[in-house]
PDB file of C-alpha atoms in Angstrom:
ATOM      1  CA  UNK A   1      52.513 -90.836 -33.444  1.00 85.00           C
ATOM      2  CA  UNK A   2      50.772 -88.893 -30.807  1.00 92.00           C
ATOM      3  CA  UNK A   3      52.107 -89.400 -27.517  1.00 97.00           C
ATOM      4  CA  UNK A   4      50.186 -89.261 -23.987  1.00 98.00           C
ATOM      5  CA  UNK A   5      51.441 -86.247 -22.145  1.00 98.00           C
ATOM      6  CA  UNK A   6      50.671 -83.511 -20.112  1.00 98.00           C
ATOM      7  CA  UNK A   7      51.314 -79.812 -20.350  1.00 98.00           C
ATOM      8  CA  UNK A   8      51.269 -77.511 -17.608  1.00 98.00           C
ATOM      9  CA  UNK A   9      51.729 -73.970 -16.344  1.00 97.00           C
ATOM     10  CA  UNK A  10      52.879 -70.512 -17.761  1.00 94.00           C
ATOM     11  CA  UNK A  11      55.935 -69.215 -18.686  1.00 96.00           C
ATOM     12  CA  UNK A  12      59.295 -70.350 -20.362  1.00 97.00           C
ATOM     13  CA  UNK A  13      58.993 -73.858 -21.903  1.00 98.00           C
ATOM     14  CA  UNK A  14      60.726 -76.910 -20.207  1.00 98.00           C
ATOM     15  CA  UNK A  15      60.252 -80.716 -21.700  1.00 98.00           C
ATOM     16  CA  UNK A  16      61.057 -83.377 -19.311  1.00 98.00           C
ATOM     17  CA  UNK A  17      62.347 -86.846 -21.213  1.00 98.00           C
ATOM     18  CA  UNK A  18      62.064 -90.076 -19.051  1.00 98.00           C
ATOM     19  CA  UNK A  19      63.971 -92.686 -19.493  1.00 97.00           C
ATOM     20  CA  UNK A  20      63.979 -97.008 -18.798  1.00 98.00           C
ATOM     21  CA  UNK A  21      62.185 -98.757 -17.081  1.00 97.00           C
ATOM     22  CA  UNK A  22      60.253 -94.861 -16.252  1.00 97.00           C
ATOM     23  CA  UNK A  23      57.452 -93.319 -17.159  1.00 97.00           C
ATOM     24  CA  UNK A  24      55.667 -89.886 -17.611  1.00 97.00           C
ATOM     25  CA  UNK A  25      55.110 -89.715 -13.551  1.00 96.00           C
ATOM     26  CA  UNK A  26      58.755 -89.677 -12.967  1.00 97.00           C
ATOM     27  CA  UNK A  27      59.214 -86.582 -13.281  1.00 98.00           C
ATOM     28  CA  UNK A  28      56.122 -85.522 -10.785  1.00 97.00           C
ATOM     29  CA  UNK A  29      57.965 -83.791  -7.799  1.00 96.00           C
ATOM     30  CA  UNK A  30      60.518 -81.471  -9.977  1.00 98.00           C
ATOM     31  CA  UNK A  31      57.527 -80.933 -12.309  1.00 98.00           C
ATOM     32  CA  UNK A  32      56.120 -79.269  -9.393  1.00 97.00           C
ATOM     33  CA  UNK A  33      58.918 -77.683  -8.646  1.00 97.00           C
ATOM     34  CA  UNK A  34      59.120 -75.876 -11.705  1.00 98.00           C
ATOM     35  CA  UNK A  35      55.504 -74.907 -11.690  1.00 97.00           C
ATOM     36  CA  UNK A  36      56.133 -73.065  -8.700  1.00 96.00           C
ATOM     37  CA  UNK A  37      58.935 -70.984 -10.544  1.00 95.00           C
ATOM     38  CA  UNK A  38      56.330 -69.950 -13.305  1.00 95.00           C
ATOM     39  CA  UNK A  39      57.915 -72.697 -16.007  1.00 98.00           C
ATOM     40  CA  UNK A  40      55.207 -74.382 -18.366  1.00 98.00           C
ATOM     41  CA  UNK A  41      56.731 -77.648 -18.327  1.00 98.00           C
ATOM     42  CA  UNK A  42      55.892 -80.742 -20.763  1.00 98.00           C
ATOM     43  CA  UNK A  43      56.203 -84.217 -20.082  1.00 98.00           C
ATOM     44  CA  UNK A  44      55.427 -87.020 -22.715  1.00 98.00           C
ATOM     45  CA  UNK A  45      55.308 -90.611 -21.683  1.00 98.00           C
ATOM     46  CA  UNK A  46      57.604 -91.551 -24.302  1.00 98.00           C
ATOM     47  CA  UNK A  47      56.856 -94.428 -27.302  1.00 98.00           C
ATOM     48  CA  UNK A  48      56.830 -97.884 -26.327  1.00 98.00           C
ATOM     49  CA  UNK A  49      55.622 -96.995 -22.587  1.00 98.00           C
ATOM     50  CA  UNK A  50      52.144 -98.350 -21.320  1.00 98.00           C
ATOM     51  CA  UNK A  51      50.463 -94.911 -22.544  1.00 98.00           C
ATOM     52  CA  UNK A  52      51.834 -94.732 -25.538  1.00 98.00           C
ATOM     53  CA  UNK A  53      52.542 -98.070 -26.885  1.00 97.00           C
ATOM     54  CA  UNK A  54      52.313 -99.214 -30.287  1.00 96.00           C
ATOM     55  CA  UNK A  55      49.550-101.549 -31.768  1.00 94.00           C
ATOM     56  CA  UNK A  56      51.325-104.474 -34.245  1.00 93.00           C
ATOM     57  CA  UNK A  57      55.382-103.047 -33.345  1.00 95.00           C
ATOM     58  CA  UNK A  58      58.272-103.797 -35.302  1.00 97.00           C
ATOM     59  CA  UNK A  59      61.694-104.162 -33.609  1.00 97.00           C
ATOM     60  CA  UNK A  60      62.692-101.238 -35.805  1.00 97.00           C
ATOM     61  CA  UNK A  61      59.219 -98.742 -34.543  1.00 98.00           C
ATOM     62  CA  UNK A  62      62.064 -97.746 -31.658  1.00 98.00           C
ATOM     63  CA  UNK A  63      64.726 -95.941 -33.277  1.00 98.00           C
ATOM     64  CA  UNK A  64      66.346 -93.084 -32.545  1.00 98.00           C
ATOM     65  CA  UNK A  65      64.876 -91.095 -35.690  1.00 98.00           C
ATOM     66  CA  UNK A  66      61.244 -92.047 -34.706  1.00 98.00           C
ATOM     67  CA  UNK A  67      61.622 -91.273 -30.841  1.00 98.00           C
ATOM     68  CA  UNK A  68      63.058 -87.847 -32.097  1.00 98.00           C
ATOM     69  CA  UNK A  69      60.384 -87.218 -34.424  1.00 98.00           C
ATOM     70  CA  UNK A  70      57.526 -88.145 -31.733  1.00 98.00           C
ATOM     71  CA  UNK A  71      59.196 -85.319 -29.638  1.00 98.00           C
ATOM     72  CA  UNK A  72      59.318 -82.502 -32.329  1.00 98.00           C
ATOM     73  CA  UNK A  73      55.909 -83.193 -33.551  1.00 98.00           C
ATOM     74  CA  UNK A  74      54.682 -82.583 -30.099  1.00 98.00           C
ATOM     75  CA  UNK A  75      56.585 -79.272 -29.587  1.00 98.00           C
ATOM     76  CA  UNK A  76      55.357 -78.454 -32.581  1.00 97.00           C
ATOM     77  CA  UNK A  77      51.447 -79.256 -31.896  1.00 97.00           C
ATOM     78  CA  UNK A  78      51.804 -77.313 -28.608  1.00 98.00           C
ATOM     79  CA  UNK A  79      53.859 -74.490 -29.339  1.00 98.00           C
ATOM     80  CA  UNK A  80      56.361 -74.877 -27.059  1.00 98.00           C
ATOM     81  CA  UNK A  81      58.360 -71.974 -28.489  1.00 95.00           C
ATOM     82  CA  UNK A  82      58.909 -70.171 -25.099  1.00 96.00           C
ATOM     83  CA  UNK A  83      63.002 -70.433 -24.592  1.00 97.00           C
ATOM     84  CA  UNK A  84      62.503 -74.089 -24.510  1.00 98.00           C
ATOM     85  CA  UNK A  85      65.170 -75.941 -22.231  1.00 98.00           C
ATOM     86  CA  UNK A  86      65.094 -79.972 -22.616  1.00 98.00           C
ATOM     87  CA  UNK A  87      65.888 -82.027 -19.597  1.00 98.00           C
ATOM     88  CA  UNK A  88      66.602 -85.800 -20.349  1.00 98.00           C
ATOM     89  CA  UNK A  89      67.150 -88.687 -18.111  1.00 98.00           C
ATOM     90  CA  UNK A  90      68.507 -92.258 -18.945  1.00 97.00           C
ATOM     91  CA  UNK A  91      67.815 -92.886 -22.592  1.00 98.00           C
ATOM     92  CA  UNK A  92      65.853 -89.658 -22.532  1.00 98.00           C
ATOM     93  CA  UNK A  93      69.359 -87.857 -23.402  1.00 98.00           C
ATOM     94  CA  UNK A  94      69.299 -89.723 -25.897  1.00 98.00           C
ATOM     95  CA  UNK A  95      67.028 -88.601 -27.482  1.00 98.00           C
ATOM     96  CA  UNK A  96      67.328 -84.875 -26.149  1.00 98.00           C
ATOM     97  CA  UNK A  97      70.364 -85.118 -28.079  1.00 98.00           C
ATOM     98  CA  UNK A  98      69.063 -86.088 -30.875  1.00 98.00           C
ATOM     99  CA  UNK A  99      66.408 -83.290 -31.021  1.00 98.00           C
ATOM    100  CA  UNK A 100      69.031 -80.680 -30.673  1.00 98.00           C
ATOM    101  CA  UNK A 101      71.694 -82.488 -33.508  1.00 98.00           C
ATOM    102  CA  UNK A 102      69.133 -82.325 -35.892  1.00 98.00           C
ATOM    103  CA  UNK A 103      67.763 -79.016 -35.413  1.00 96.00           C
ATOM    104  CA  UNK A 104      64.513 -79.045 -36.462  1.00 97.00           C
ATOM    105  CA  UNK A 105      63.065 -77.573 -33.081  1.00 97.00           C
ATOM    106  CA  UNK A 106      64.377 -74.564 -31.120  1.00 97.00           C
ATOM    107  CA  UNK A 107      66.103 -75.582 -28.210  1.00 98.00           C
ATOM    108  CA  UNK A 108      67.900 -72.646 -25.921  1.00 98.00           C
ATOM    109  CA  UNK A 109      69.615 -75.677 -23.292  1.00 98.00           C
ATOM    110  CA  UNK A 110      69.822 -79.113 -23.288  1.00 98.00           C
ATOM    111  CA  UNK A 111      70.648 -81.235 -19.818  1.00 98.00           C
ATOM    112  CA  UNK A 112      71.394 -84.465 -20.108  1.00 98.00           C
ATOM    113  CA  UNK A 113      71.239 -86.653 -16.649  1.00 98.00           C
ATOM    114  CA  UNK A 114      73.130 -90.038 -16.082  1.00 96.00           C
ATOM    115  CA  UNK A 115      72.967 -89.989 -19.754  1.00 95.00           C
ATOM    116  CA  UNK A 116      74.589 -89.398 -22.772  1.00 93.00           C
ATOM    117  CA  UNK A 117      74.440 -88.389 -26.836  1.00 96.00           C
ATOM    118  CA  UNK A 118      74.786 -92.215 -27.853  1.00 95.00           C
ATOM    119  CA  UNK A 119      75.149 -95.800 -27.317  1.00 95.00           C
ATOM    120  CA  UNK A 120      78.231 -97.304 -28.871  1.00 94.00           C
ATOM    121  CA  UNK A 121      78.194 -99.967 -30.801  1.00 96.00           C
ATOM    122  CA  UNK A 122      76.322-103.350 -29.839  1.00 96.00           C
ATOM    123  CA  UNK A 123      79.986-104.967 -30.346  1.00 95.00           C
ATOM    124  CA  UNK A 124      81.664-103.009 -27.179  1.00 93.00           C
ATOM    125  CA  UNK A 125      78.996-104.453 -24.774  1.00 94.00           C
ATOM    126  CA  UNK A 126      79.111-108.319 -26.566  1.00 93.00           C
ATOM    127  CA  UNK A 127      83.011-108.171 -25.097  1.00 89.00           C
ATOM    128  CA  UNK A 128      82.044-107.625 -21.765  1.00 90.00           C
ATOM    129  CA  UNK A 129      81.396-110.905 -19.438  1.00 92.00           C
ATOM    130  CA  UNK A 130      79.757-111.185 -15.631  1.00 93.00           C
ATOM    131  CA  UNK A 131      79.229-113.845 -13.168  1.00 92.00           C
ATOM    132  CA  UNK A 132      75.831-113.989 -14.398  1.00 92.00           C
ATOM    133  CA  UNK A 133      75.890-113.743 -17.615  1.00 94.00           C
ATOM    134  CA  UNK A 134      76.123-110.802 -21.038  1.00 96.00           C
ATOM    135  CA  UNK A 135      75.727-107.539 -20.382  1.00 96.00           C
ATOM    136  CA  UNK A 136      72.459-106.643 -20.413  1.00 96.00           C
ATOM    137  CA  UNK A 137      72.062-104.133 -23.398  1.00 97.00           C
ATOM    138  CA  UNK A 138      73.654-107.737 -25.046  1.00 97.00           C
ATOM    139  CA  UNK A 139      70.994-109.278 -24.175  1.00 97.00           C
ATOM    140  CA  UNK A 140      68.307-107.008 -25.002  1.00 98.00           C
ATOM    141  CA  UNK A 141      69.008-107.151 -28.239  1.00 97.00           C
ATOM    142  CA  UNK A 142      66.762-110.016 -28.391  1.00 97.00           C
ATOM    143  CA  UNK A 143      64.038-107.972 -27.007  1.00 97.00           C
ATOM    144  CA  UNK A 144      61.253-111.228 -27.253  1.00 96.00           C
ATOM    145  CA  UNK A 145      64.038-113.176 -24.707  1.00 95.00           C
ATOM    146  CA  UNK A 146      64.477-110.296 -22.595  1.00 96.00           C
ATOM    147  CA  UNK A 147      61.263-109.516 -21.576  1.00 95.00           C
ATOM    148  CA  UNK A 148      60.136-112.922 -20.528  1.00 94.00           C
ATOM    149  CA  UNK A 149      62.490-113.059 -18.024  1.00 94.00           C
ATOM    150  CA  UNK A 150      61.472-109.670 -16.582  1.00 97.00           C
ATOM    151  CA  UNK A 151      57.553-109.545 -17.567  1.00 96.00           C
ATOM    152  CA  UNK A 152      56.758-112.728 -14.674  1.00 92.00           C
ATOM    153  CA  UNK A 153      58.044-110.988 -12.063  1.00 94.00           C
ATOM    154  CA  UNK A 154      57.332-106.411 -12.134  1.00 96.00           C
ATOM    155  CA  UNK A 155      58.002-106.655  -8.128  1.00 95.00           C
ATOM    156  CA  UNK A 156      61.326-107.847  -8.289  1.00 95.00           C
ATOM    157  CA  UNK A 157      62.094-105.850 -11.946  1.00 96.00           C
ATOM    158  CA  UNK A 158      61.259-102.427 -10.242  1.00 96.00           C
ATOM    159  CA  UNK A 159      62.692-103.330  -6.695  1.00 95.00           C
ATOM    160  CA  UNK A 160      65.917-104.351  -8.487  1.00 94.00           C
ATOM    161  CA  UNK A 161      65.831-101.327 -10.823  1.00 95.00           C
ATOM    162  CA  UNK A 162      65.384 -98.909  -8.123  1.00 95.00           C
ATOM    163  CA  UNK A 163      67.577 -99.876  -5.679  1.00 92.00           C
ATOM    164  CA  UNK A 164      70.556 -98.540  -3.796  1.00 89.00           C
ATOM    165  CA  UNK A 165      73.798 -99.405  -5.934  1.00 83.00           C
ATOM    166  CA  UNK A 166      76.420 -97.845  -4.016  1.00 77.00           C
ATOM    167  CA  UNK A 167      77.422-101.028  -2.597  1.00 71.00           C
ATOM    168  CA  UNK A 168      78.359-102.620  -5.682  1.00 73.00           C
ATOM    169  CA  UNK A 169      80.064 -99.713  -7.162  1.00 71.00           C
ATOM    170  CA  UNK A 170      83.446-101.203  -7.757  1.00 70.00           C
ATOM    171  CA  UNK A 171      82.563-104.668  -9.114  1.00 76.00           C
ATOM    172  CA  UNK A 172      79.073-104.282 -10.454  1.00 87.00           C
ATOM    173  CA  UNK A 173      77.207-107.186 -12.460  1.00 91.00           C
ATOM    174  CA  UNK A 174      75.680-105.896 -15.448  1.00 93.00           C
ATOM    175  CA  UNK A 175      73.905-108.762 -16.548  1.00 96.00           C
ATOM    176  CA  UNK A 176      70.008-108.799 -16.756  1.00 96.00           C
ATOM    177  CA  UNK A 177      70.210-111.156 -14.371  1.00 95.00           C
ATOM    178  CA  UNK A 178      71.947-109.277 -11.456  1.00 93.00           C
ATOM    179  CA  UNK A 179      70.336-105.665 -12.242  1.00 93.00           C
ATOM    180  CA  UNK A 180      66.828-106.855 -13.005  1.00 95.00           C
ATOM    181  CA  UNK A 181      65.699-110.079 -12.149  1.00 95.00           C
ATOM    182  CA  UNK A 182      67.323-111.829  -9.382  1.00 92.00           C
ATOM    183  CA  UNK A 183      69.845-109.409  -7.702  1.00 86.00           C
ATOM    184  CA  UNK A 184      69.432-108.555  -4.048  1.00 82.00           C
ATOM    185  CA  UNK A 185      67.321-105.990  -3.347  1.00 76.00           C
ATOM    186  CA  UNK A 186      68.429-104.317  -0.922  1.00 78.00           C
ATOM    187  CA  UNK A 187      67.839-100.783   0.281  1.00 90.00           C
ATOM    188  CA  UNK A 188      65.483 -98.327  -2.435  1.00 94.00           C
ATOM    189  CA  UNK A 189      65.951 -94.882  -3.436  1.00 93.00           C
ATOM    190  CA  UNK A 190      62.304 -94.476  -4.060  1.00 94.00           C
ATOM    191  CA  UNK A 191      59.294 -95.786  -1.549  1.00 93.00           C
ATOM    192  CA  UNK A 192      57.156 -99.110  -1.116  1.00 94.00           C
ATOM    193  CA  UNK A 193      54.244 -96.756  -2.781  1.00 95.00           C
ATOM    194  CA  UNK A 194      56.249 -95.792  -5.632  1.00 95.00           C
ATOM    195  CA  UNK A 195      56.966 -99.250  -6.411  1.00 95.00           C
ATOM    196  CA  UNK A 196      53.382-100.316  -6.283  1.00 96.00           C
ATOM    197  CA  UNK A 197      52.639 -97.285  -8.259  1.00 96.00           C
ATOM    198  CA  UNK A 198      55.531 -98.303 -11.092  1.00 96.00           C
ATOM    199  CA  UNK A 199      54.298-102.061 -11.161  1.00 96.00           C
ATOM    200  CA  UNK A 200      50.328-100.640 -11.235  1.00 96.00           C
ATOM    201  CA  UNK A 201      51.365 -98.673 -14.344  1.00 97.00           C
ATOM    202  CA  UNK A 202      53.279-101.396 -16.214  1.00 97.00           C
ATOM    203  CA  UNK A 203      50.980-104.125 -15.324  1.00 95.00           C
ATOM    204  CA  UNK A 204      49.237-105.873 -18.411  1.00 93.00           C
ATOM    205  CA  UNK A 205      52.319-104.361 -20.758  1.00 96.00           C
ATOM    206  CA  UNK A 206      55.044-106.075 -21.427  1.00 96.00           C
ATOM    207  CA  UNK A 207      58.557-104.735 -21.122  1.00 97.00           C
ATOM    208  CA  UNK A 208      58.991-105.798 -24.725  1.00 98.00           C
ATOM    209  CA  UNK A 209      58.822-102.232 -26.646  1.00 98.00           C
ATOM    210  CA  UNK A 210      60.893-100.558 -23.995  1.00 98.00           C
ATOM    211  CA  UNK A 211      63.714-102.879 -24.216  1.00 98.00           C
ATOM    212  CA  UNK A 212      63.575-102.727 -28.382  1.00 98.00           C
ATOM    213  CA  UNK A 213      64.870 -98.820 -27.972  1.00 98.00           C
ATOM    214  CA  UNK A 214      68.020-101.490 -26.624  1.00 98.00           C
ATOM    215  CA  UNK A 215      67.728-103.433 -30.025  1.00 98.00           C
ATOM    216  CA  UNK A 216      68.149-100.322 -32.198  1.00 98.00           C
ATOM    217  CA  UNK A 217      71.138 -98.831 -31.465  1.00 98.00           C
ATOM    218  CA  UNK A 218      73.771-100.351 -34.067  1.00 97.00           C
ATOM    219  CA  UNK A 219      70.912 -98.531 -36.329  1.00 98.00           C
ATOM    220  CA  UNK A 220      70.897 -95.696 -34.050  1.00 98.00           C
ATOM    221  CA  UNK A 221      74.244 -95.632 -35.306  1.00 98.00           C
ATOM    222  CA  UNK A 222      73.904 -95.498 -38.598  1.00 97.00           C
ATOM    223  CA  UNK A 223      70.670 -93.301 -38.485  1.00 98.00           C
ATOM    224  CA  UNK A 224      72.598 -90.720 -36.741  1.00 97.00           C
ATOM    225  CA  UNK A 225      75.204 -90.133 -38.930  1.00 96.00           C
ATOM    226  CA  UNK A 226      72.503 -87.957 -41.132  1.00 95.00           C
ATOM    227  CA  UNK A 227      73.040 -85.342 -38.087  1.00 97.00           C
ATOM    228  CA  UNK A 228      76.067 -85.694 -36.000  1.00 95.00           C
ATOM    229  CA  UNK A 229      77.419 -82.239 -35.698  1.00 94.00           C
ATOM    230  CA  UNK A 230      79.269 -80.306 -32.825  1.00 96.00           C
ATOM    231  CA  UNK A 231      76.029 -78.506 -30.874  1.00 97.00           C
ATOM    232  CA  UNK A 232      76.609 -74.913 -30.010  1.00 96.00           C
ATOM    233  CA  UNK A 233      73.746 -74.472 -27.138  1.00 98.00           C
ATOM    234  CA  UNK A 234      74.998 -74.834 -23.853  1.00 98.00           C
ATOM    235  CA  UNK A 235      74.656 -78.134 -22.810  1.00 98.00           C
ATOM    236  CA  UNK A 236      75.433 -79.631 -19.002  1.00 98.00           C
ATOM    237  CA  UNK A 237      75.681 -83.323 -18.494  1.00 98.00           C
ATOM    238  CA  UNK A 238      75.124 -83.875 -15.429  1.00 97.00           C
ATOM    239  CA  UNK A 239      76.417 -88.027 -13.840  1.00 96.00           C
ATOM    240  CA  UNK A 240      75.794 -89.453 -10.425  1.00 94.00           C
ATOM    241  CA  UNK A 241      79.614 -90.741  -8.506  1.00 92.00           C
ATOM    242  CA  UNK A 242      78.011 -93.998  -7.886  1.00 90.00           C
ATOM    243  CA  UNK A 243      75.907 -94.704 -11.254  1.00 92.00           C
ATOM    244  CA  UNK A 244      76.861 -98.234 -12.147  1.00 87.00           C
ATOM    245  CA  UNK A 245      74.704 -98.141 -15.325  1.00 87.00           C
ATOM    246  CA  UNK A 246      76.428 -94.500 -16.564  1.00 89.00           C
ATOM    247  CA  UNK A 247      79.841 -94.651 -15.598  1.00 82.00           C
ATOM    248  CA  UNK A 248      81.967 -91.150 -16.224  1.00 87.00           C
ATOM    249  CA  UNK A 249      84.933 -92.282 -17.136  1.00 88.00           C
ATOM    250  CA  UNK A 250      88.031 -90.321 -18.273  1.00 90.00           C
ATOM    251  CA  UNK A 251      87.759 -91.263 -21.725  1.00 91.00           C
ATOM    252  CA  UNK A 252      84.060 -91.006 -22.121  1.00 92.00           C
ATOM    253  CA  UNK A 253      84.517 -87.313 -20.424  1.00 94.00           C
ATOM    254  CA  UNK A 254      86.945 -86.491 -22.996  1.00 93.00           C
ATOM    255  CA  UNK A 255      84.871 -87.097 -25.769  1.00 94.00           C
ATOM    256  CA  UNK A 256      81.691 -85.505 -24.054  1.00 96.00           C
ATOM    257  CA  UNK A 257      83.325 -82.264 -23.987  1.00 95.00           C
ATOM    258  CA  UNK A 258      83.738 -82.397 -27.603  1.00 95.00           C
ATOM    259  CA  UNK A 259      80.837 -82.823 -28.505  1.00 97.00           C
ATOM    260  CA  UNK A 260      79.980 -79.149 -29.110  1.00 96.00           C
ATOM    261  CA  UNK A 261      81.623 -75.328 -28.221  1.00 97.00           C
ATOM    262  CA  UNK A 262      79.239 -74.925 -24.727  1.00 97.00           C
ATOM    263  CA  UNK A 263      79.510 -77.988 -22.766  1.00 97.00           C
ATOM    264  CA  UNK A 264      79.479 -78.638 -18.967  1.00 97.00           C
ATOM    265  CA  UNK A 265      79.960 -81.616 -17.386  1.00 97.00           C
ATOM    266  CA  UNK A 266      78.955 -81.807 -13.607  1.00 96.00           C
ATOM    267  CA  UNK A 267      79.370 -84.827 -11.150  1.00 96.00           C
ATOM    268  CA  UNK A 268      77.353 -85.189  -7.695  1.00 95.00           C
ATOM    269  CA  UNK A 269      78.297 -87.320  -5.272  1.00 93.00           C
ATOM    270  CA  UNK A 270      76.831 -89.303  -3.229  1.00 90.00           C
ATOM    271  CA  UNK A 271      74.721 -89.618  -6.058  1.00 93.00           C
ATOM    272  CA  UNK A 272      73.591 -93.206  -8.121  1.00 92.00           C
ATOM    273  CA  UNK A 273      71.575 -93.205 -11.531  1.00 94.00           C
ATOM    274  CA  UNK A 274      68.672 -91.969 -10.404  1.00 96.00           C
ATOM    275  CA  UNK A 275      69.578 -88.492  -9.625  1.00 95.00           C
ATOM    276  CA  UNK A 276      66.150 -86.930 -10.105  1.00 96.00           C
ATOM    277  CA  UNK A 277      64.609 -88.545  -7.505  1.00 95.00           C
ATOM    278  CA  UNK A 278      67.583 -88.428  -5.082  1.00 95.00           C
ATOM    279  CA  UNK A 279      69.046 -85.002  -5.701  1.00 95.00           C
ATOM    280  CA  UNK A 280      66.467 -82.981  -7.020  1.00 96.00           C
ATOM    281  CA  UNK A 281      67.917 -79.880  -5.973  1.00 96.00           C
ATOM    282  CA  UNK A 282      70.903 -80.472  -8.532  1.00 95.00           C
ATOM    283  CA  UNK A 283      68.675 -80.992 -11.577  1.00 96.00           C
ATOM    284  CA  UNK A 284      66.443 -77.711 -10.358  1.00 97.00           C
ATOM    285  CA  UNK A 285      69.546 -75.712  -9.981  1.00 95.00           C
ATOM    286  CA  UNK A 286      70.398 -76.201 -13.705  1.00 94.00           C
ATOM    287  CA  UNK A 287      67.037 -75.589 -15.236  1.00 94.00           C
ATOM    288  CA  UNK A 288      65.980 -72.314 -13.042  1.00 85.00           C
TER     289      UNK A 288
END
């Protein structure tokens, strides 16, 4: 499919990924950013999104196969052949890994932000209870369920979705619930206009297609096993200290490192899941 995008700039190729609940404009200030340091940078509003949604979806329209392919075919259509580095964010690692496992586009770096290579198994997040209620990835994999609860109410989804979480750091709720619906607010990382400017851009779409990337990844899973190889690029992940959505932890760093012969793994602190807004400087520093 083609996806909405724009391309801008001359010089050495960068692709920015966005991730959920974002969109293409996410990426606006270090896009500019990189402009300024003669980068022609690339940033598709990914499938599923308001821009490029799909007429008549399946559940299935959302794997991890299809949002890779959307993302070669437009590297192929514009050339983007020019030392390309990949920058991913949220479930746009995932798919940045994905491009670079199967190999059918040059990449010369891959950075991954509060982010990973894959979800585990629907299973792992079924055993994990909160005060109010399943985990959330649990219950998005009844996509149809999911987004009724958050559709009625964009104000509260993005306000919730962009807040401050350093507060609930050690004990965090990870129900749909708590993170997206009817959590306290509290203080933003982002501003009033941004919000407005989130909720303008989702309003008349439903949440639905975003949340079935959610209700693909036991198929992910399966999908991925065509490709799963140890990467040889270098590759930096790069985690917030107090991301309660992406949580380092010793074991998941372990197996991170692993993952291929060139791999960096930096933490910043003071820093929450949305790093590119908040600490700009740190994702700039890696691509530049």
């Amino acid at each position: 499919m083609k996806l909405a995008h724009t391309i801008e700039g001359e010089g050495s190729d960068v692709l920015l990924l966005h991730g959920f609940p974002s969109n293409m404009y996410f990426w606006d200030e270090i896009k500019n950013e990189l402009l300024k340091n003669n980068k022609r940078v690339t940033v598709p509003e990914q499938r599923g999104y308001p821009l490029s949604e799909i007429k008549d979806s399946l559940i299935s329209d959302f794997n991890i196969k299809s949002l890779a392919l959307d993302i070669e075919e437009l590297v192929e259509e514009l050339g983007l052949d020019k030392e390309l580095i990949v920058v991913g964010h949220d479930w746009g690692s995932i798919v940045g890994w994905a491009l670079i496992s199967r190999g059918n586009i040059n990449v010369k770096k891959f950075i991954s932000i509060c982010g990973g290579d894959e979800f585990p198994s629907s299973q792992i997040y079924n055993n994990l209870k909160f005060k109010l209620g399943d985990h959330y990835i649990t219950t998005f994999q009844e996509p149809e369920k999911a987004c009724k609860e958050i559709d009625g109410n964009l104000d509260s989804f993005f306000r919730l979705s962009y807040r401050d979480t350093s507060t609930i750091k050690d004990a965090p709720d990870l129900s749909l619930k708590s993170l997206f619906t009817q959590g306290k607010a509290g203080k933003l990382v982002v501003s009033n206009e941004t919000i407005n400017t989130y909720i303008k851009h989702f309003e008349g779409h439903s949440l639905y297609q975003p949340i079935c990337w959610y209700s693909n990844i036991d198929f992910n899973i399966e999908l991925s096993n065509e490709w799963r190889k140890k990467i040889n690029i270098p590759v930096t992940f790069i985690y917030g200290e107090l991301d309660v959505a992406v949580l380092l932890t010793d074991k998941m760093k372990n197996r991170i490192i692993n993952l291929g012969t060139n791999v960096n793994i930096k933490v910043i602190k003071g820093a929450g899941h949305w790093l590119p807004l908040t600490h700009k400087e740190s994702v700039l520093s890696e691509i530049n």
